[in-house]
mmCIF file of C-alpha atoms in Angstrom:
data_model
loop_
_atom_site.group_PDB
_atom_site.id
_atom_site.type_symbol
_atom_site.label_atom_id
_atom_site.label_comp_id
_atom_site.label_asym_id
_atom_site.label_seq_id
_atom_site.Cartn_x
_atom_site.Cartn_y
_atom_site.Cartn_z
ATOM 1 C CA MET A 19 109.555 142.427 69.672
ATOM 2 C CA ALA A 20 109.399 142.246 65.715
ATOM 3 C CA ASN A 21 111.770 139.897 64.592
ATOM 4 C CA SER A 22 114.264 142.771 62.310
ATOM 5 C CA ALA A 23 114.104 144.582 65.791
ATOM 6 C CA TRP A 24 115.301 141.454 67.816
ATOM 7 C CA SER A 25 118.230 140.697 64.799
ATOM 8 C CA GLU A 26 119.013 143.872 64.696
ATOM 9 C CA LYS A 27 120.117 143.598 69.168
ATOM 10 C CA ILE A 28 121.672 140.576 68.628
ATOM 11 C CA LEU A 29 123.925 142.403 65.882
ATOM 12 C CA GLN A 30 124.592 145.462 68.161
ATOM 13 C CA LEU A 31 125.707 142.703 70.390
ATOM 14 C CA LEU A 32 127.924 141.023 68.522
ATOM 15 C CA ARG A 33 129.612 144.189 67.612
ATOM 16 C CA ARG A 34 129.912 145.265 70.863
ATOM 17 C CA MET A 35 131.649 142.423 71.541
ATOM 18 C CA ASN A 36 133.432 142.080 68.769
ATOM 19 C CA ASN A 37 135.100 145.834 68.551
ATOM 20 C CA PHE A 38 138.648 145.490 68.931
ATOM 21 C CA TYR A 39 138.163 144.097 64.849
ATOM 22 C CA LEU A 40 135.916 147.267 63.906
ATOM 23 C CA PRO A 41 137.163 150.265 62.455
ATOM 24 C CA GLY A 42 138.200 153.278 64.923
ATOM 25 C CA SER A 43 139.404 150.057 67.495
ATOM 26 C CA CYS A 44 143.174 150.626 69.302
ATOM 27 C CA ARG A 45 144.343 147.834 67.729
ATOM 28 C CA PRO A 46 146.845 149.474 65.443
ATOM 29 C CA HIS A 47 147.766 151.484 67.613
ATOM 30 C CA CYS A 48 148.343 148.488 69.648
ATOM 31 C CA PHE A 49 151.787 146.764 70.247
ATOM 32 C CA ARG A 50 152.095 143.282 70.134
ATOM 33 C CA PHE A 51 153.038 141.863 73.377
ATOM 34 C CA GLU A 52 155.802 138.915 72.770
ATOM 35 C CA ILE A 53 157.470 136.680 74.643
ATOM 36 C CA ASN A 54 160.429 134.938 73.101
ATOM 37 C CA GLU A 55 159.462 136.614 69.784
ATOM 38 C CA ALA A 56 155.443 134.183 70.422
ATOM 39 C CA GLN A 57 152.838 137.097 70.395
ATOM 40 C CA VAL A 58 150.738 136.423 73.214
ATOM 41 C CA GLY A 59 148.437 139.129 73.365
ATOM 42 C CA TRP A 60 147.639 143.281 72.430
ATOM 43 C CA VAL A 61 149.290 146.246 74.351
ATOM 44 C CA PRO A 62 147.453 149.344 74.095
ATOM 45 C CA PRO A 63 149.749 152.283 73.703
ATOM 46 C CA GLN A 64 148.932 154.097 77.243
ATOM 47 C CA VAL A 65 149.232 150.861 78.899
ATOM 48 C CA ALA A 66 152.844 150.645 77.350
ATOM 49 C CA SER A 67 154.111 153.876 77.905
ATOM 50 C CA LEU A 68 153.867 152.688 81.992
ATOM 51 C CA LEU A 69 155.586 150.002 80.925
ATOM 52 C CA ALA A 70 158.639 151.981 79.758
ATOM 53 C CA ARG A 71 159.410 152.828 83.302
ATOM 54 C CA TYR A 72 160.400 148.879 83.661
ATOM 55 C CA PRO A 73 163.024 148.278 81.291
ATOM 56 C CA GLU A 74 164.501 145.220 83.797
ATOM 57 C CA VAL A 75 160.937 143.640 82.159
ATOM 58 C CA PHE A 76 159.916 144.986 79.725
ATOM 59 C CA THR A 77 161.546 146.589 76.521
ATOM 60 C CA PRO A 78 161.222 149.271 75.095
ATOM 61 C CA PRO A 79 158.175 149.142 71.818
ATOM 62 C CA HIS A 80 160.271 148.177 68.778
ATOM 63 C CA GLY A 81 158.786 146.982 65.331
ATOM 64 C CA GLY A 82 155.639 146.950 66.497
ATOM 65 C CA ALA A 83 155.958 144.991 69.770
ATOM 66 C CA VAL A 84 156.250 144.918 73.541
ATOM 67 C CA SER A 85 158.400 142.454 75.029
ATOM 68 C CA LEU A 86 159.765 140.906 77.801
ATOM 69 C CA CYS A 87 163.192 141.149 78.659
ATOM 70 C CA PRO A 88 165.142 138.042 77.526
ATOM 71 C CA SER A 89 166.900 137.445 80.931
ATOM 72 C CA LEU A 90 163.377 136.247 82.213
ATOM 73 C CA ASP A 91 164.207 132.928 80.414
ATOM 74 C CA THR A 92 161.969 130.856 82.713
ATOM 75 C CA TYR A 93 157.789 130.366 83.488
ATOM 76 C CA GLY A 94 158.527 131.320 86.961
ATOM 77 C CA ARG A 95 160.620 134.331 86.096
ATOM 78 C CA ARG A 96 158.371 135.823 84.208
ATOM 79 C CA SER A 97 155.988 135.252 86.181
ATOM 80 C CA GLU A 98 157.446 136.804 89.286
ATOM 81 C CA ALA A 99 158.805 140.047 87.409
ATOM 82 C CA VAL A 100 155.349 140.576 86.237
ATOM 83 C CA ASP A 101 153.361 140.431 89.169
ATOM 84 C CA ALA A 102 156.085 142.600 91.332
ATOM 85 C CA VAL A 103 155.504 145.579 88.218
ATOM 86 C CA LEU A 104 151.500 144.911 88.293
ATOM 87 C CA GLN A 105 151.999 144.996 92.663
ATOM 88 C CA THR A 106 153.467 148.156 92.151
ATOM 89 C CA MET A 107 150.848 149.505 89.566
ATOM 90 C CA ARG A 108 148.383 148.245 92.068
ATOM 91 C CA GLN A 109 150.066 150.394 94.844
ATOM 92 C CA GLU A 110 149.791 153.610 93.204
ATOM 93 C CA GLY A 111 146.175 152.814 91.948
ATOM 94 C CA ASN A 112 145.231 155.147 88.827
ATOM 95 C CA LEU A 113 144.551 151.268 86.650
ATOM 96 C CA THR A 114 140.891 150.498 87.263
ATOM 97 C CA CYS A 115 140.946 147.169 86.392
ATOM 98 C CA LEU A 116 143.540 146.800 89.448
ATOM 99 C CA LYS A 117 141.256 147.729 91.803
ATOM 100 C CA GLY A 118 139.793 144.343 91.284
ATOM 101 C CA TRP A 119 142.808 142.317 92.213
ATOM 102 C CA ARG A 120 141.366 138.950 92.679
ATOM 103 C CA ASP A 121 144.709 136.679 93.397
ATOM 104 C CA GLU A 122 143.322 134.537 90.380
ATOM 105 C CA LYS A 123 146.097 133.151 88.761
ATOM 106 C CA TYR A 124 145.760 132.574 84.689
ATOM 107 C CA SER A 125 147.916 131.473 82.218
ATOM 108 C CA VAL A 126 149.113 132.981 78.988
ATOM 109 C CA MET A 127 150.109 131.662 75.942
ATOM 110 C CA SER A 128 149.843 131.959 72.101
ATOM 111 C CA LYS A 129 146.943 129.237 71.938
ATOM 112 C CA PHE A 130 145.408 127.162 74.586
ATOM 113 C CA SER A 131 147.574 123.869 73.565
ATOM 114 C CA ASP A 132 150.821 125.634 74.179
ATOM 115 C CA PRO A 133 152.875 125.245 76.980
ATOM 116 C CA PRO A 134 151.897 128.082 78.855
ATOM 117 C CA MET A 135 154.503 130.655 79.330
ATOM 118 C CA MET A 136 153.933 132.411 82.125
ATOM 119 C CA TRP A 137 150.801 133.467 85.311
ATOM 120 C CA MET A 138 149.391 136.424 85.056
ATOM 121 C CA GLU A 139 146.726 137.879 87.755
ATOM 122 C CA ARG A 140 143.430 137.936 86.210
ATOM 123 C CA ALA A 141 142.578 141.344 87.201
ATOM 124 C CA ALA A 142 145.942 142.347 85.049
ATOM 125 C CA THR A 143 145.196 140.509 81.626
ATOM 126 C CA SER A 144 142.742 143.635 79.470
ATOM 127 C CA LEU A 145 146.330 145.514 80.066
ATOM 128 C CA PHE A 146 148.352 143.061 78.089
ATOM 129 C CA GLY A 147 145.685 141.466 75.878
ATOM 130 C CA VAL A 148 146.395 138.050 76.442
ATOM 131 C CA LYS A 149 143.858 135.727 76.390
ATOM 132 C CA ARG A 150 140.838 134.218 78.957
ATOM 133 C CA TYR A 151 139.998 131.026 78.653
ATOM 134 C CA GLY A 152 136.525 130.379 80.858
ATOM 135 C CA VAL A 153 133.765 127.342 80.709
ATOM 136 C CA HIS A 154 129.779 127.815 80.511
ATOM 137 C CA ILE A 155 127.605 125.549 81.233
ATOM 138 C CA ASN A 156 123.411 125.253 79.087
ATOM 139 C CA GLY A 157 121.724 123.741 81.448
ATOM 140 C CA TYR A 158 118.281 123.216 80.061
ATOM 141 C CA THR A 159 115.325 120.568 80.614
ATOM 142 C CA VAL A 160 113.077 119.154 78.252
ATOM 143 C CA SER A 161 109.354 117.894 79.418
ATOM 144 C CA GLU A 162 107.868 114.501 78.303
ATOM 145 C CA GLY A 163 105.871 116.848 75.291
ATOM 146 C CA GLY A 164 109.558 117.975 73.477
ATOM 147 C CA GLU A 165 109.770 121.036 74.998
ATOM 148 C CA VAL A 166 113.222 122.609 75.995
ATOM 149 C CA SER A 167 113.128 125.088 78.630
ATOM 150 C CA MET A 168 116.814 126.499 79.898
ATOM 151 C CA TRP A 169 118.185 127.171 83.622
ATOM 152 C CA LEU A 170 119.149 131.012 83.921
ATOM 153 C CA ALA A 171 121.407 132.251 87.014
ATOM 154 C CA ARG A 172 120.645 135.788 88.100
ATOM 155 C CA ARG A 173 124.207 136.637 89.296
ATOM 156 C CA SER A 174 124.594 138.522 92.646
ATOM 157 C CA PRO A 175 123.668 142.492 93.464
ATOM 158 C CA THR A 176 127.712 142.064 94.862
ATOM 159 C CA LYS A 177 129.240 140.460 91.850
ATOM 160 C CA GLN A 178 132.172 142.508 90.928
ATOM 161 C CA THR A 179 131.643 142.264 87.272
ATOM 162 C CA TYR A 180 127.568 142.305 85.732
ATOM 163 C CA PRO A 181 126.317 142.538 89.268
ATOM 164 C CA GLY A 182 122.175 141.044 89.210
ATOM 165 C CA LEU A 183 122.271 140.377 85.333
ATOM 166 C CA LEU A 184 121.366 136.974 84.048
ATOM 167 C CA ASP A 185 123.649 134.180 83.365
ATOM 168 C CA ASN A 186 124.397 130.912 82.245
ATOM 169 C CA VAL A 187 123.414 128.249 85.109
ATOM 170 C CA ALA A 188 127.188 127.693 85.960
ATOM 171 C CA ALA A 189 129.920 129.353 84.236
ATOM 172 C CA GLY A 190 133.947 129.933 85.662
ATOM 173 C CA GLY A 191 137.080 131.479 84.421
ATOM 174 C CA LEU A 192 140.214 128.820 83.606
ATOM 175 C CA ALA A 193 142.388 129.325 86.596
ATOM 176 C CA ALA A 194 146.076 128.123 85.526
ATOM 177 C CA GLY A 195 147.190 124.378 85.997
ATOM 178 C CA VAL A 196 143.212 124.099 86.008
ATOM 179 C CA GLY A 197 141.725 121.547 83.824
ATOM 180 C CA ILE A 198 138.035 122.179 81.323
ATOM 181 C CA LYS A 199 136.045 119.660 82.769
ATOM 182 C CA HIS A 200 137.578 119.997 86.563
ATOM 183 C CA THR A 201 137.042 123.646 86.352
ATOM 184 C CA LEU A 202 133.193 123.020 85.117
ATOM 185 C CA VAL A 203 132.174 120.258 87.600
ATOM 186 C CA LYS A 204 133.325 122.780 90.278
ATOM 187 C CA GLU A 205 131.479 125.925 88.617
ATOM 188 C CA CYS A 206 128.647 123.796 89.462
ATOM 189 C CA GLN A 207 128.621 122.182 92.449
ATOM 190 C CA GLU A 208 129.762 125.926 93.390
ATOM 191 C CA GLU A 209 127.120 127.891 92.149
ATOM 192 C CA ALA A 210 124.397 125.635 91.465
ATOM 193 C CA CYS A 211 124.396 122.696 93.610
ATOM 194 C CA ILE A 212 124.498 120.856 91.094
ATOM 195 C CA PRO A 213 126.316 116.865 91.628
ATOM 196 C CA ALA A 214 129.376 116.074 90.456
ATOM 197 C CA VAL A 215 127.377 112.645 89.258
ATOM 198 C CA ILE A 216 125.165 115.425 87.280
ATOM 199 C CA ALA A 217 127.748 117.626 86.143
ATOM 200 C CA GLU A 218 130.138 115.209 84.906
ATOM 201 C CA LYS A 219 127.456 114.484 82.103
ATOM 202 C CA ALA A 220 127.804 117.485 80.665
ATOM 203 C CA HIS A 221 128.906 118.095 76.778
ATOM 204 C CA PRO A 222 131.244 119.655 75.139
ATOM 205 C CA VAL A 223 130.083 121.205 72.025
ATOM 206 C CA THR A 224 131.490 124.879 71.041
ATOM 207 C CA THR A 225 133.323 127.196 71.683
ATOM 208 C CA VAL A 226 132.312 131.029 71.731
ATOM 209 C CA SER A 227 135.250 133.256 70.807
ATOM 210 C CA TYR A 228 135.478 136.855 70.762
ATOM 211 C CA THR A 229 137.258 140.133 71.205
ATOM 212 C CA TYR A 230 136.365 143.612 72.771
ATOM 213 C CA GLU A 231 137.926 147.223 73.591
ATOM 214 C CA GLU A 232 136.762 149.041 77.202
ATOM 215 C CA GLU A 233 138.475 151.292 78.751
ATOM 216 C CA ASP A 234 140.630 148.978 81.472
ATOM 217 C CA GLY A 235 142.022 147.190 77.793
ATOM 218 C CA VAL A 236 141.429 144.622 75.613
ATOM 219 C CA PHE A 237 139.978 141.369 76.136
ATOM 220 C CA ALA A 238 140.805 138.703 74.090
ATOM 221 C CA GLU A 239 138.263 135.707 75.174
ATOM 222 C CA SER A 240 137.178 132.145 74.566
ATOM 223 C CA GLN A 241 134.704 130.104 76.327
ATOM 224 C CA PHE A 242 134.485 126.528 76.459
ATOM 225 C CA ALA A 243 130.607 125.787 76.262
ATOM 226 C CA PHE A 244 129.039 122.721 77.448
ATOM 227 C CA ASP A 245 124.984 121.292 77.051
ATOM 228 C CA LEU A 246 123.839 119.653 80.341
ATOM 229 C CA GLU A 247 120.521 118.207 80.322
ATOM 230 C CA LEU A 248 119.824 118.169 84.102
ATOM 231 C CA PRO A 249 116.833 115.693 85.236
ATOM 232 C CA ARG A 250 113.360 117.408 84.898
ATOM 233 C CA GLU A 251 112.800 117.195 88.299
ATOM 234 C CA PHE A 252 115.951 118.767 89.573
ATOM 235 C CA LYS A 253 116.286 122.411 90.325
ATOM 236 C CA PRO A 254 119.593 124.611 91.057
ATOM 237 C CA ARG A 255 119.862 125.715 94.677
ATOM 238 C CA VAL A 256 122.565 128.752 95.252
ATOM 239 C CA GLY A 257 125.465 127.877 96.587
ATOM 240 C CA ASP A 258 128.596 130.170 97.365
ATOM 241 C CA GLY A 259 126.585 133.200 96.854
ATOM 242 C CA GLU A 260 127.607 134.926 93.632
ATOM 243 C CA VAL A 261 123.885 134.061 92.125
ATOM 244 C CA GLN A 262 121.092 135.282 93.503
ATOM 245 C CA ASP A 263 118.111 132.744 92.333
ATOM 246 C CA PHE A 264 117.827 130.746 89.418
ATOM 247 C CA TYR A 265 114.890 131.042 86.503
ATOM 248 C CA LEU A 266 113.624 127.760 84.383
ATOM 249 C CA LEU A 267 112.335 129.969 81.039
ATOM 250 C CA PRO A 268 110.888 128.112 77.731
ATOM 251 C CA ILE A 269 112.935 129.061 74.837
ATOM 252 C CA ASP A 270 110.948 131.744 73.684
ATOM 253 C CA LYS A 271 111.209 134.236 76.468
ATOM 254 C CA VAL A 272 115.191 133.227 77.350
ATOM 255 C CA LYS A 273 115.548 133.994 73.273
ATOM 256 C CA GLU A 274 113.303 137.589 74.430
ATOM 257 C CA LEU A 275 115.917 137.968 76.847
ATOM 258 C CA LEU A 276 119.103 137.951 74.895
ATOM 259 C CA ALA A 277 117.913 141.208 73.491
ATOM 260 C CA THR A 278 117.857 143.035 76.167
ATOM 261 C CA ASP A 279 120.257 144.855 78.868
ATOM 262 C CA ASP A 280 119.561 142.177 81.417
ATOM 263 C CA PHE A 281 121.998 139.866 80.340
ATOM 264 C CA LYS A 282 125.734 139.618 80.849
ATOM 265 C CA PRO A 283 126.766 139.902 77.310
ATOM 266 C CA ASN A 284 128.765 136.706 76.961
ATOM 267 C CA CYS A 285 126.291 134.798 78.451
ATOM 268 C CA ALA A 286 123.824 136.054 76.242
ATOM 269 C CA MET A 287 126.336 134.358 73.416
ATOM 270 C CA VAL A 288 127.201 131.468 74.615
ATOM 271 C CA VAL A 289 123.016 131.322 74.560
ATOM 272 C CA LEU A 290 122.748 132.341 71.225
ATOM 273 C CA ASP A 291 125.157 129.673 69.839
ATOM 274 C CA PHE A 292 122.623 127.061 71.712
ATOM 275 C CA LEU A 293 119.124 128.713 70.137
ATOM 276 C CA ILE A 294 121.824 127.976 66.717
ATOM 277 C CA ARG A 295 123.153 124.619 67.479
ATOM 278 C CA HIS A 296 119.481 123.212 68.734
ATOM 279 C CA SER A 297 117.584 125.105 65.627
ATOM 280 C CA PHE A 298 115.574 126.787 67.708
ATOM 281 C CA ILE A 299 117.184 130.234 64.973
ATOM 282 C CA GLU A 300 117.127 128.438 61.114
ATOM 283 C CA PRO A 301 119.088 129.878 58.228
ATOM 284 C CA ASP A 302 115.369 129.666 56.648
ATOM 285 C CA THR A 303 113.819 132.436 58.891
ATOM 286 C CA GLU A 304 116.464 134.559 60.262
ATOM 287 C CA PRO A 305 118.232 136.685 57.950
ATOM 288 C CA CYS A 306 121.457 137.661 59.863
ATOM 289 C CA TYR A 307 121.886 133.823 60.901
ATOM 290 C CA GLN A 308 125.217 134.004 59.076
ATOM 291 C CA GLU A 309 126.177 136.947 60.532
ATOM 292 C CA PHE A 310 125.307 135.180 64.101
ATOM 293 C CA VAL A 311 127.250 132.809 63.709
ATOM 294 C CA ALA A 312 130.327 134.576 62.468
ATOM 295 C CA GLY A 313 129.896 136.683 65.672
ATOM 296 C CA LEU A 314 129.883 133.860 68.198
ATOM 297 C CA HIS A 315 133.988 132.345 66.567
ATOM 298 C CA GLN A 316 136.090 135.262 65.533
ATOM 299 C CA THR A 317 139.898 134.561 66.742
ATOM 300 C CA LEU A 318 142.222 137.387 68.019
ATOM 301 C CA GLU A 319 145.508 136.873 65.909
#
């Protein structure tokens, strides 16, 4: 693929994953989702109309915002009240995203450094546009001659989302009350059978942040990216069944694959960031270098 065609494919990926910021998105019509006057998300208009059926939990839209009722004044009360509403909506079966209910609790807060104000079922987070966090690991090897290759996983064909697509060697969402490093070690062990003694050597390097809208709502996400140099003789093995295979590929092949539809989109972004940070993509030879960097670090306000 010619360089200009490859660059355009990458720009298309970044536009898709940041489409909430683009003209024509639902953003101007969304309501701020607020708890105690602090914004924690964006509620699409079609979701706001559904929430109006639960005035004991959600206040009617006012001043461009949908809020939790002030009487829900603790972490537990908020979490339980919202979960009861979501369970009812789930039973009604009208919202596609709730058909993928996972029984995974995600924290809800304005900023990652803030104390969580409640938890919410992972499958429902897009209905409220609350920020979701995850951990992604770039697993790579360096040959005796200094050549870098990257381990990629292929997702199981039975995965609920993005089945059969290429993924980072290990990755996972950050559940409520669970630390970043703990999640990293757990996902490495469960998905790729990477022992803790190796996984713990991973280095935190950046976050990759983006916001996109789909039929299921607003997906505001930030991924904590780690680099993990794996021993040359080590080979990841399929663990919990979320992955069907692993491949060790030269960087040129990885770069080529980024511009195809074979990659889970946010994992492609994490790998793109790796290529930039390790100077496999350089500003002298990539005209879209600045657009790439900007597209990987879009923070939702």
